[in-house]
mmCIF file of C-alpha atoms and ligand atoms in Angstrom:
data_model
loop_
_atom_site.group_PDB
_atom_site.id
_atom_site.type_symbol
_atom_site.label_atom_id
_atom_site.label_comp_id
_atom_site.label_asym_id
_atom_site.label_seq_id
_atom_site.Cartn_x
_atom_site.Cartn_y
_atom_site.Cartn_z
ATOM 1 C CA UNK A 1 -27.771 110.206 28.666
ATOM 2 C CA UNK A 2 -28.037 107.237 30.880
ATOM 3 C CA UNK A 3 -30.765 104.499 29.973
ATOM 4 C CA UNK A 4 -32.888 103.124 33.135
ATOM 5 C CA UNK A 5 -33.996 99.573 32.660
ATOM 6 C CA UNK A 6 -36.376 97.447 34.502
ATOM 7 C CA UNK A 7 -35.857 94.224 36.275
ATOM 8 C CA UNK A 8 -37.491 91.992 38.337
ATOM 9 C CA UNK A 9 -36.986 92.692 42.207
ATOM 10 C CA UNK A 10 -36.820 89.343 43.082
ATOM 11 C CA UNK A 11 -36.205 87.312 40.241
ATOM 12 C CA UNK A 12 -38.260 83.869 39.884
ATOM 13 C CA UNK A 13 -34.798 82.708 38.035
ATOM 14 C CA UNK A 14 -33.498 83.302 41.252
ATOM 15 C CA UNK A 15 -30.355 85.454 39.326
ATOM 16 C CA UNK A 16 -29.616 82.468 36.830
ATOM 17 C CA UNK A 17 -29.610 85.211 34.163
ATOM 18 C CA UNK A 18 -32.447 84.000 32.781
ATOM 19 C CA UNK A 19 -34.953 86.929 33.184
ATOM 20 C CA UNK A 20 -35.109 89.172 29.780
ATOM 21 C CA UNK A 21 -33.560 92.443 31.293
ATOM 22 C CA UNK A 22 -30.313 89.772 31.161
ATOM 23 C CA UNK A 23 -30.648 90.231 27.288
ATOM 24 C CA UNK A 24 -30.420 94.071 27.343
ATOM 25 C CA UNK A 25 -27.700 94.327 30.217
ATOM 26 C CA UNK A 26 -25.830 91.770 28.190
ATOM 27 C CA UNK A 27 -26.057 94.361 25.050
ATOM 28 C CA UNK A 28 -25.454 97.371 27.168
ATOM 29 C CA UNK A 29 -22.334 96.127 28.269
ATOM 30 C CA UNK A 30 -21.395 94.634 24.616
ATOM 31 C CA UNK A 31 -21.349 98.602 23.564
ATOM 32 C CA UNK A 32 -19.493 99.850 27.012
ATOM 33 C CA UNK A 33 -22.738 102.139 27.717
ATOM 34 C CA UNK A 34 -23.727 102.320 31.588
ATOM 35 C CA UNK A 35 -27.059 101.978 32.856
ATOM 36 C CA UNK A 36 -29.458 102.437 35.690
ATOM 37 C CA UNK A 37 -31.564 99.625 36.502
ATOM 38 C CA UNK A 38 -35.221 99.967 38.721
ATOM 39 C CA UNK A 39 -36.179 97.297 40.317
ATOM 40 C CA UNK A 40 -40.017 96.318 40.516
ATOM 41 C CA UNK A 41 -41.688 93.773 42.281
ATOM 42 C CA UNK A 42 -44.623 91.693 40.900
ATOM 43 C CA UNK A 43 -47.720 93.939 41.780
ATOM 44 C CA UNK A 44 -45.550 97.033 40.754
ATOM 45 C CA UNK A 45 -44.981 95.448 37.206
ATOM 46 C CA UNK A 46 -48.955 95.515 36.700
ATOM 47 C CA UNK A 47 -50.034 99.288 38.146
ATOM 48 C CA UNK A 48 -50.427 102.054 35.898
ATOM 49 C CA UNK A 49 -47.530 103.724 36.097
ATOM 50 C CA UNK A 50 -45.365 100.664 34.899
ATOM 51 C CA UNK A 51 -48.027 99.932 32.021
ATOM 52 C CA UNK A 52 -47.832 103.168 30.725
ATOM 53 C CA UNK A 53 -44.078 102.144 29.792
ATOM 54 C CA UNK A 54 -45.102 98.490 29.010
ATOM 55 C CA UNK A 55 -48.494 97.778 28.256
ATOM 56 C CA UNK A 56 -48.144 94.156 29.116
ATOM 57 C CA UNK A 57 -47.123 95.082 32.482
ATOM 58 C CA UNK A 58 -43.576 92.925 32.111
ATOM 59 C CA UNK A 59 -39.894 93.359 32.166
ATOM 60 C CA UNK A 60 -37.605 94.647 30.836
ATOM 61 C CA UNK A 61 -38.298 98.395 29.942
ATOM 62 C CA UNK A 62 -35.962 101.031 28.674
ATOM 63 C CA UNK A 63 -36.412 104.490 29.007
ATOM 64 C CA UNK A 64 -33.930 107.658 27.531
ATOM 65 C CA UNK A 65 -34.831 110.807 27.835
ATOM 66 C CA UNK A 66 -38.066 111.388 26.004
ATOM 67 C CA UNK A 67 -37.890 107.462 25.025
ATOM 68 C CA UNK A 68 -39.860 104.439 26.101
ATOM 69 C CA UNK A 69 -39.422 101.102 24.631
ATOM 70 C CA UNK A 70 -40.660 98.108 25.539
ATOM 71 C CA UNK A 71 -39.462 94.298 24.429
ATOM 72 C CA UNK A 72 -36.412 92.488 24.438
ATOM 73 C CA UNK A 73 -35.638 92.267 21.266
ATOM 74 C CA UNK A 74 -36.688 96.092 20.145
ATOM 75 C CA UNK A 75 -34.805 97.383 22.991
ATOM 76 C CA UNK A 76 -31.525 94.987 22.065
ATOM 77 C CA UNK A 77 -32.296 96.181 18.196
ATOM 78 C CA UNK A 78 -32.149 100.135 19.003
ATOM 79 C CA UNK A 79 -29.194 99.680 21.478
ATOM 80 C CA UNK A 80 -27.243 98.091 18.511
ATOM 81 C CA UNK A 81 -28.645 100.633 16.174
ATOM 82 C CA UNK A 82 -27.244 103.630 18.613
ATOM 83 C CA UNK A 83 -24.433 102.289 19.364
ATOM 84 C CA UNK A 84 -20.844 100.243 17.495
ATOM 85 C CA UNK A 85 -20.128 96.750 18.233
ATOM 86 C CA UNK A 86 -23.362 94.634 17.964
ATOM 87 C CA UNK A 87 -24.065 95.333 14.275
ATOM 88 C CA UNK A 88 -21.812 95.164 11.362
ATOM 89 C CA UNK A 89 -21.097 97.744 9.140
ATOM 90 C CA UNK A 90 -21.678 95.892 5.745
ATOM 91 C CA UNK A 91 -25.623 96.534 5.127
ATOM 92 C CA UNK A 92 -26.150 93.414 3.658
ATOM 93 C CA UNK A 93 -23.843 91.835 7.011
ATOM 94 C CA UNK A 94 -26.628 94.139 8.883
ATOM 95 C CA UNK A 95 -29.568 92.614 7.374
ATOM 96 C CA UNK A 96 -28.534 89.110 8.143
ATOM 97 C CA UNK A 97 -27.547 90.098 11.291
ATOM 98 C CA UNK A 98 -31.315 91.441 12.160
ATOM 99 C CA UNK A 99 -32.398 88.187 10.594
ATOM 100 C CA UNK A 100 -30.630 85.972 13.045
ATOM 101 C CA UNK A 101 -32.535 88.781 15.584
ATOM 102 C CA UNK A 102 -36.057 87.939 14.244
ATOM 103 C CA UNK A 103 -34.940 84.122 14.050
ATOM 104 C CA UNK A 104 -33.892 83.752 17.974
ATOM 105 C CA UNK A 105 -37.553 85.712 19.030
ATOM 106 C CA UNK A 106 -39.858 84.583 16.416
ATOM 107 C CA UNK A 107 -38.600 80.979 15.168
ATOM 108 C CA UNK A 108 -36.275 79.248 17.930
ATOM 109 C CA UNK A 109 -38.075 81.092 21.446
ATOM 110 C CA UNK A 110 -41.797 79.928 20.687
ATOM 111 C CA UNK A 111 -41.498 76.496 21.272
ATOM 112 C CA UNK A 112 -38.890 76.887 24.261
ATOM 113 C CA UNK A 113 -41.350 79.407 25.666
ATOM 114 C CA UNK A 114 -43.906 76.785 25.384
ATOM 115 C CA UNK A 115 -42.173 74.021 27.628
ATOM 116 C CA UNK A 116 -41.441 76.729 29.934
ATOM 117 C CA UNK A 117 -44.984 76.943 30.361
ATOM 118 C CA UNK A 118 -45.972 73.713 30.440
ATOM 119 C CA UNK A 119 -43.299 72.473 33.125
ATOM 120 C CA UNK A 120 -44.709 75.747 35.499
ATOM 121 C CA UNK A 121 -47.985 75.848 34.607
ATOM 122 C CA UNK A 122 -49.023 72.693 33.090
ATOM 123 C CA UNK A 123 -47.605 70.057 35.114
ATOM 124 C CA UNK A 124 -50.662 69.108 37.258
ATOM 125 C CA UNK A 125 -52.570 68.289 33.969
ATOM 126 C CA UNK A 126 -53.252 64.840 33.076
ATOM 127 C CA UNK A 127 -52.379 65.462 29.077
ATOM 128 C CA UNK A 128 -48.693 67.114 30.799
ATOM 129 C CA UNK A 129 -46.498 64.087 29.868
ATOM 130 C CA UNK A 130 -47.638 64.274 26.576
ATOM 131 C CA UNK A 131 -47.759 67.639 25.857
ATOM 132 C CA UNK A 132 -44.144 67.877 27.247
ATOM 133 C CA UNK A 133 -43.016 65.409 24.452
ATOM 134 C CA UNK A 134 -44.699 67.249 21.923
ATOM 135 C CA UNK A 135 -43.444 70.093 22.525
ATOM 136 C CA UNK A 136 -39.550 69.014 22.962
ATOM 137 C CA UNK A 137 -39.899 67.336 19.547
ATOM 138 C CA UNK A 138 -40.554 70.717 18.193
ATOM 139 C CA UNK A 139 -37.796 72.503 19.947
ATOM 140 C CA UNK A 140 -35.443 69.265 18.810
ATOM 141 C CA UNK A 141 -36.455 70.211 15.231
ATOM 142 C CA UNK A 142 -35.487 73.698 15.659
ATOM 143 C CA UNK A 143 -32.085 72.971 17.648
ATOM 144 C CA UNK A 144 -31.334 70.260 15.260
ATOM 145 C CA UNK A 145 -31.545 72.879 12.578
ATOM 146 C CA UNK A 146 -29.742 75.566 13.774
ATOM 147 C CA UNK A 147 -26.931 73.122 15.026
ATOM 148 C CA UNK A 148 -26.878 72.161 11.237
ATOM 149 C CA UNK A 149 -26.309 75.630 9.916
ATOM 150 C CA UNK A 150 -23.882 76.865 12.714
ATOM 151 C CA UNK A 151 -21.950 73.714 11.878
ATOM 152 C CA UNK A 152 -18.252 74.698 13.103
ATOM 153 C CA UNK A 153 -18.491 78.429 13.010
ATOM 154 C CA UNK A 154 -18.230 80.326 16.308
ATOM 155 C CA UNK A 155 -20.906 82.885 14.935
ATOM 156 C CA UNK A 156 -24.031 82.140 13.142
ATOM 157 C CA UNK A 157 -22.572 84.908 10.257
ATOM 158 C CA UNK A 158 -19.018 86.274 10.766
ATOM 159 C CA UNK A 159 -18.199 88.341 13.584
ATOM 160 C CA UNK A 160 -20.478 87.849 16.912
ATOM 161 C CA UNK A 161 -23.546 90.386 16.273
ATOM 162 C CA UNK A 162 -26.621 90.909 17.990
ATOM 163 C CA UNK A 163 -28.154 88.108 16.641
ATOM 164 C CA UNK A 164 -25.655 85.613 18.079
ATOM 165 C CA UNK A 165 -26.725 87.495 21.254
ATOM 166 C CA UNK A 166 -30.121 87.127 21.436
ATOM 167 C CA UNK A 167 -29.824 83.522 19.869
ATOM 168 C CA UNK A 168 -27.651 82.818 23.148
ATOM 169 C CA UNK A 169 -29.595 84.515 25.488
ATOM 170 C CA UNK A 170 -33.185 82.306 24.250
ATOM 171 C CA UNK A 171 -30.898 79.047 23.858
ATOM 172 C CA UNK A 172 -29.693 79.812 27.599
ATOM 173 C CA UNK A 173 -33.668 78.971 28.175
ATOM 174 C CA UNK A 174 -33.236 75.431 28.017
ATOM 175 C CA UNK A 175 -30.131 75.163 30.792
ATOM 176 C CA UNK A 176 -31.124 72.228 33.202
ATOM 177 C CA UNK A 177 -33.565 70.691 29.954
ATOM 178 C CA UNK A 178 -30.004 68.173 29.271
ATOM 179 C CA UNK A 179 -31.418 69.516 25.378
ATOM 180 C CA UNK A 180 -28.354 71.743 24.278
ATOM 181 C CA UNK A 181 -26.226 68.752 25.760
ATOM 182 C CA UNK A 182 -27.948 67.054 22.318
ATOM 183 C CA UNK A 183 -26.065 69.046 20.258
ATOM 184 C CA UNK A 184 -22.420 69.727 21.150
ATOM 185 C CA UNK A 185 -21.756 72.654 18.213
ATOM 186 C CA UNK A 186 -24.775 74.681 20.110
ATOM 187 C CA UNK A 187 -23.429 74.188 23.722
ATOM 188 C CA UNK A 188 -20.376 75.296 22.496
ATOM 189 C CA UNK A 189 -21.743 78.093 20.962
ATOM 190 C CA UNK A 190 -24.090 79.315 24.169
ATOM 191 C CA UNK A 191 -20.442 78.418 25.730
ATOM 192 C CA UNK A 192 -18.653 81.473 23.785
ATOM 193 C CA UNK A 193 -21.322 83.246 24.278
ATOM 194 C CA UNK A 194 -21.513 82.937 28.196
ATOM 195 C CA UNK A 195 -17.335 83.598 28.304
ATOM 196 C CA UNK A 196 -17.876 87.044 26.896
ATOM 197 C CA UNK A 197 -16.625 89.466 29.209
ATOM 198 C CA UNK A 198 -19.813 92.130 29.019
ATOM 199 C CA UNK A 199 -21.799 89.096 29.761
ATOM 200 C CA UNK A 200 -19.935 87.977 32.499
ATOM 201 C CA UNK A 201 -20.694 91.630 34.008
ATOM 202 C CA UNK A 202 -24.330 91.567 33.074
ATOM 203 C CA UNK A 203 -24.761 88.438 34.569
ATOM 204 C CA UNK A 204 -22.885 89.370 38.003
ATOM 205 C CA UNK A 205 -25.023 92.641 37.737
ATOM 206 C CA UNK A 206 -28.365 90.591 37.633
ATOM 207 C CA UNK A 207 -27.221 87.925 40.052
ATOM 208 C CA UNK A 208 -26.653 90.477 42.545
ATOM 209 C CA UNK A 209 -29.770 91.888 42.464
ATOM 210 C CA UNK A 210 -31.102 88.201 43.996
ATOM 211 C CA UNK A 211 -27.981 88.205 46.417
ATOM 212 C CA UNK A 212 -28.066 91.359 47.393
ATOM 213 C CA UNK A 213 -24.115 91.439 47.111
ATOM 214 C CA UNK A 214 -22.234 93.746 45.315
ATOM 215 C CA UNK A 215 -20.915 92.128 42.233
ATOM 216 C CA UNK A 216 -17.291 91.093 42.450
ATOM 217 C CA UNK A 217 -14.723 93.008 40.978
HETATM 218 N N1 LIG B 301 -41.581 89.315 24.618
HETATM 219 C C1 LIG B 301 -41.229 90.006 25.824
HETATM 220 C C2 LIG B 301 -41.452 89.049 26.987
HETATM 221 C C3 LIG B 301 -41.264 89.760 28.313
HETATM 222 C C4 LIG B 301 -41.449 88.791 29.469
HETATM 223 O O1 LIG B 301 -41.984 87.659 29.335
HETATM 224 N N2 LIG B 301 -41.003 89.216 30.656
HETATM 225 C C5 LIG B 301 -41.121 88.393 31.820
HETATM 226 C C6 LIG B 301 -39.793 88.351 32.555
HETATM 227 S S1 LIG B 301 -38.566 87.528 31.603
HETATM 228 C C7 LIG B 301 -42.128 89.026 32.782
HETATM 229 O O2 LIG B 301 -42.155 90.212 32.955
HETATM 230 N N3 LIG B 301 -42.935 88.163 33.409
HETATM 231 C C8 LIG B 301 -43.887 88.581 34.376
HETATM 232 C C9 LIG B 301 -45.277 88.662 33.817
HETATM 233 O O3 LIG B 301 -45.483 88.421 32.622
HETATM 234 O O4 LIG B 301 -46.173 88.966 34.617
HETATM 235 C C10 LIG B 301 -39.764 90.480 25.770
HETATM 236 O O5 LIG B 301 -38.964 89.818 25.086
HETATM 237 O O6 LIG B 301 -39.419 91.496 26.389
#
């Protein structure tokens, strides 16, 4: 059965690959499954019918047959369940892998999430300079981190897994911050990631959504 999605009709990103259906295209692709994609604009997102799929009224949803799901990373999680190719095999290698899953949502997003607000939201405040500081210190400490355990591996535990996916995908948050440029081992790594062939096509796929072209090929 084909898998409908949700995206934004007119992406604020404007088709940088930054909005959070990129994340499940990208793992769609990965496991060679096709998908439809609806499009919904802003007020759309927050009427009933969308919140009965998402009760946040956001995107991305996914829906298959009798299924709803809502979040990123649950939706990434039960694609790589269903499917080969974004999970290994090994339990234990599974495990780890869902760790590095939890890690890029729970421990490495937050604090990129929060400049992200503060550069929209908070910029006309008088405490914004400071805040901004703050808050880059934090995602430093995280990036700093990371780089240290990724040292020269391409993969943050063997083969590329899910985890190295959505650890891409939330590092991909900071493009245009000059951050990542900080630390050459994880612009390498969002690097790989970004040369990937299914992401290439989810990204085209999302892109043209804002251009209203076709993607290539
Ligand atoms: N934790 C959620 C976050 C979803 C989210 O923030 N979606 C954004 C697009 S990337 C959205 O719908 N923003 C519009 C809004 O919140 O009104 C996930 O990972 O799916």
């Amino acid at each position: 059965m084909t898998p409908t999605i949700t995206a934004f009709e007119r992406s604020p990103d404007r088709g940088k690959g930054l909005a959070r259906d990129m994340r499940v295209r990208w793992a769609l692709e990965e496991v060679g499954q096709p998908y439809d994609v609806r499009l919904l604009s802003f007020s759309e997102m927050k009427e009933p019918a969308h919140r009965a799929l998402h009760p946040f009224g956001q995107i991305p949803t996914y829906e298959e047959g009798d299924l709803a799901l809502f979040e990123s990373g649950a939706i990434v999680f039960h694609i790589a369940e269903r499917h080969a190719g974004l999970l290994p095999d090994d339990a234990n290698a599974q495990a780890r892998a869902i760790t590095w899953m939890f890690a890029a949502l729970n421990t490495v997003e937050p604090p990129i999430v929060d400049r992200e607000i503060a550069t929209l939201v908070e910029c006309d405040k008088t405490w914004y300079e400071q805040r901004l500081l703050v808050v880059e210190d934090r995602i430093r400490d995280r990036l700093g981190e990371l780089s240290s355990r990724l040292g020269d591996a391409n993969w943050l535990d063997g083969k590329f897994s899910a985890g190295d996916l959505l650890m891409v995908a939330v590092l991909r948050m900071l493009n245009g911050s000059g951050m990542l440029d900080e630390y050459p081992n994880l612009s390498a790594y969002v690097a790989r990631g970004e040369a990937r062939p299914a992401f290439k096509r989810a990204f085209d796929a999302q892109l043209a959504v804002f251009t209203g072209k076709p993607p290539a090929g």
